[in-house]
Short mmCIF file of C-alpha atoms and ligand atoms in Angstrom, two decimals:
data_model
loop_
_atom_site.label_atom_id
_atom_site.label_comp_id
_atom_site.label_asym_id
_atom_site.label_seq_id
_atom_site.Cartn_x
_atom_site.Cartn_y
_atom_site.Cartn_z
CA UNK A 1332 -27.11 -41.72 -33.52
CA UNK A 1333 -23.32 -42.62 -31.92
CA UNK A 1334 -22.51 -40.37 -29.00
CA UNK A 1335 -19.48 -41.59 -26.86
CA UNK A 1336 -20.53 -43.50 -24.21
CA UNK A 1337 -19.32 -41.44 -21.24
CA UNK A 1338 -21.25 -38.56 -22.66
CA UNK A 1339 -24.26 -39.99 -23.58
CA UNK A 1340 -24.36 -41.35 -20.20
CA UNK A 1341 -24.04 -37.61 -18.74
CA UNK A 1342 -26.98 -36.82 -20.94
CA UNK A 1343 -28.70 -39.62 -19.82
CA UNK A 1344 -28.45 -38.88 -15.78
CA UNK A 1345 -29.47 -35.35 -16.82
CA UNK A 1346 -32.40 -36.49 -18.65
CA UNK A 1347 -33.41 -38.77 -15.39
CA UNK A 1348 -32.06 -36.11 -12.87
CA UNK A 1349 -32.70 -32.76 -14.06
CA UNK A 1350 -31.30 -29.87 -12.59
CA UNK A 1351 -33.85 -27.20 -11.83
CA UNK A 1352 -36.87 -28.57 -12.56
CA UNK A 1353 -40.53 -26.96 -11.11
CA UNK A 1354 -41.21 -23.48 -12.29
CA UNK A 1355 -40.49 -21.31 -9.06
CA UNK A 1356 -43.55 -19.25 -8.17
CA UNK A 1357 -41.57 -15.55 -8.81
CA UNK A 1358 -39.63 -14.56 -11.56
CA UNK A 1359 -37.99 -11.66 -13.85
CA UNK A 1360 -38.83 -13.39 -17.44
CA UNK A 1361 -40.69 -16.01 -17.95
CA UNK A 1362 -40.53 -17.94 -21.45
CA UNK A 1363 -42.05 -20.50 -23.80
CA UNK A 1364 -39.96 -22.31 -26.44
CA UNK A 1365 -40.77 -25.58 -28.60
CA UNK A 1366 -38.95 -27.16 -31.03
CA UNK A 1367 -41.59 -28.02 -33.56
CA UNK A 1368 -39.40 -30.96 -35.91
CA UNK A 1369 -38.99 -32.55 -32.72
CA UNK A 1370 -41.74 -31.48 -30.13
CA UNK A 1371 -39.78 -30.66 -27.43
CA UNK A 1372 -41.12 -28.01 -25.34
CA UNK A 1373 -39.60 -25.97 -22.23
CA UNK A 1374 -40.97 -22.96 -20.47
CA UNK A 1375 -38.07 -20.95 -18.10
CA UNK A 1376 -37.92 -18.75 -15.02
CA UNK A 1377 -35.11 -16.28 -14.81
CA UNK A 1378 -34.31 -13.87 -12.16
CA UNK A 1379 -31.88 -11.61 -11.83
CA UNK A 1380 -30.08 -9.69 -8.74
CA UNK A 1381 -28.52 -6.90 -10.54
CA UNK A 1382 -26.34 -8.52 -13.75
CA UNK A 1383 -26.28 -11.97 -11.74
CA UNK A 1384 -28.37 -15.04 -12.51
CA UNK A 1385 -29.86 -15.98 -9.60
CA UNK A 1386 -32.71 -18.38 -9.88
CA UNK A 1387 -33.00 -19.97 -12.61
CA UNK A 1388 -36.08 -22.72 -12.91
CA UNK A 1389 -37.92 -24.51 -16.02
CA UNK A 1390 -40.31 -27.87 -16.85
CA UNK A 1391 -40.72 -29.38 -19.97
CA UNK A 1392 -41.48 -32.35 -22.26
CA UNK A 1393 -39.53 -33.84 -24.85
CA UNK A 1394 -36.59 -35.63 -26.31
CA UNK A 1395 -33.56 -36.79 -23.71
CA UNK A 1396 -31.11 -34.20 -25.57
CA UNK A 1397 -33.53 -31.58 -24.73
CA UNK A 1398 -33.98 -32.58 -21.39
CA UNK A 1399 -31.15 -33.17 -20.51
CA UNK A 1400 -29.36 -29.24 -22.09
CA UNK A 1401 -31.63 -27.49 -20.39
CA UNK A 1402 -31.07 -29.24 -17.26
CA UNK A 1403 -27.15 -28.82 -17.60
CA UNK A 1404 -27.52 -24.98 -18.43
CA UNK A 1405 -29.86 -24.04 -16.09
CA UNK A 1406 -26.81 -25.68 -13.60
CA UNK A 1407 -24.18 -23.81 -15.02
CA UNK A 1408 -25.86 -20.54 -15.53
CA UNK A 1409 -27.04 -20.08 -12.15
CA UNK A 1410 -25.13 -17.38 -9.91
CA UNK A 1411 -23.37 -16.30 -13.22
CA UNK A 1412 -23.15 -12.86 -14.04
CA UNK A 1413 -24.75 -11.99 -17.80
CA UNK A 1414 -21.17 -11.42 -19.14
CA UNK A 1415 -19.78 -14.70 -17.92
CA UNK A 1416 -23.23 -16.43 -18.88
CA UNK A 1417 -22.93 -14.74 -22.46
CA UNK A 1418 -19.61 -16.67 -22.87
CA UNK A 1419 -20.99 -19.90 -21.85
CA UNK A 1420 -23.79 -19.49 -24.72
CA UNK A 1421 -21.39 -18.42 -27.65
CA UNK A 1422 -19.12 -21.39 -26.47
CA UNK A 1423 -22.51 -23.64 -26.63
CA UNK A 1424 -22.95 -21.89 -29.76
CA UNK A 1425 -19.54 -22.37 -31.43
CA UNK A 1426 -19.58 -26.07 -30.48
CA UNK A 1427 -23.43 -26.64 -31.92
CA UNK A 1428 -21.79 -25.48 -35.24
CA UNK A 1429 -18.61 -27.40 -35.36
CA UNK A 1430 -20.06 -30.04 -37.13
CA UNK A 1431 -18.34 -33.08 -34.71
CA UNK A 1432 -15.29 -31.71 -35.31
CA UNK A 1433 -15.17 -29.08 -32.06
CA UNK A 1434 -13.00 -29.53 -29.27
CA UNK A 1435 -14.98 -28.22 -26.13
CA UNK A 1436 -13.57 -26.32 -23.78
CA UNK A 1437 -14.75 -28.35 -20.91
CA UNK A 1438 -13.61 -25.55 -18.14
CA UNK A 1439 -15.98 -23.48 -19.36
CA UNK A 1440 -19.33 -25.73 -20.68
CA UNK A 1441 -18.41 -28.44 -18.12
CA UNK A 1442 -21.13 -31.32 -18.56
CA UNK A 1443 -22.38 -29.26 -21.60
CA UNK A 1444 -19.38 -31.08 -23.83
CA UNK A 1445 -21.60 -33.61 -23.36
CA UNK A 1446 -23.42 -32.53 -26.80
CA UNK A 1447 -20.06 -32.37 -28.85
CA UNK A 1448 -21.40 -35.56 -30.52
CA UNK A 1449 -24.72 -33.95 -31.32
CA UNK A 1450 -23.23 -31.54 -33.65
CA UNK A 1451 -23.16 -33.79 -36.24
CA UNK A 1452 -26.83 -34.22 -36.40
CA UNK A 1453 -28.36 -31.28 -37.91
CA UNK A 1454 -32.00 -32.24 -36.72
CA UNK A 1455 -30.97 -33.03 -33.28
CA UNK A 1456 -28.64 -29.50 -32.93
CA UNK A 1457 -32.54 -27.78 -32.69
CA UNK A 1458 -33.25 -29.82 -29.51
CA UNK A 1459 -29.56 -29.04 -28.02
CA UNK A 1460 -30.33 -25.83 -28.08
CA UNK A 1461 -33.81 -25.03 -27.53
CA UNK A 1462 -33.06 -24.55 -23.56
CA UNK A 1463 -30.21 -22.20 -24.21
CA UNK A 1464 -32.22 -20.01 -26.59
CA UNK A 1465 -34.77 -19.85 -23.96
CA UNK A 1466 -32.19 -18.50 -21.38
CA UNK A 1467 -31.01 -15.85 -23.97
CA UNK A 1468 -34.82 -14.65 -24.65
CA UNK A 1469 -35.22 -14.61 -20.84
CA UNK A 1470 -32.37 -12.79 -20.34
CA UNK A 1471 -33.16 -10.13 -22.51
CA UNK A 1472 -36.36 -9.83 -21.15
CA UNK A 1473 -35.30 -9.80 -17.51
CA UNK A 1474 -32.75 -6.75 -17.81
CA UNK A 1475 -35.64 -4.67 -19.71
CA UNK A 1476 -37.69 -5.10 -16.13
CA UNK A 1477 -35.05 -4.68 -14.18
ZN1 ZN B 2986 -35.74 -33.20 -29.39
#
């Protein structure tokens, strides 16, 4: 696989640096996803104070791509409101299905344009994303206790 240098180095620091890693002790929604082709697995702590993210915490095992997105959403998700996080996600989204060809919109997914690349790779778009479905299922889950 050929990522661009620059971003694969992001991904990289991300996968050696994470960003909210250690499951905080209290939590909203707490949730449990694995990527079976691959066997990346990450569990996530979300709370909410009213529609705002604000802690957001996860571990996991697996792949460097799927290290490293989780650790670069859980950074750019936190002390989001829902709506503004919900824009982040379909822009993730979007960009997971442009087949290489998507032009990020790097004000909004910051280090997350990292993955551009990774959107050519069908099998690897699973473990791009597995973090980011995790936040969605959390978030779901969080506003039904709240
Ligand atoms: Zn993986």
């Amino acid at each position: 696989m050929q990522l661009d240098n620059l971003y694969q180095e992001v991904i990289l620091d991300h996968y050696k640096h994470p960003e909210n890693k250690g499951l905080a002790a209290s939590y909203d929604a707490q949730v449990h996803h694995i990527n079976p082709s691959c066997g990346d697995e990450i569990t996530l702590n979300l709370t909410l104070q009213g529609d705002k993210v604000s802690a957001i915490s996860w571990d996991g095992v697996g792949c460097s791509i799927s290290q490293a997105s989780v650790s670069i959403m859980s950074s750019l998700m936190l002390n989001k409101n829902l709506e503004q996080a919900q824009i982040i996600l379909d822009d993730f989204m979007l960009l997971m299905q442009s087949k290489g060809i998507g032009a990020p919109d790097e004000a909004i997914l910051e280090d997350a344009v990292a993955f551009a690349g990774v959107s050519q790779y069908p099998a690897r778009i699973k473990c791009a994303l597995l973090g980011w479905m995790a936040f969605k299922d959390a978030s779901v889950q969080a506003q039904k206790k709240n």
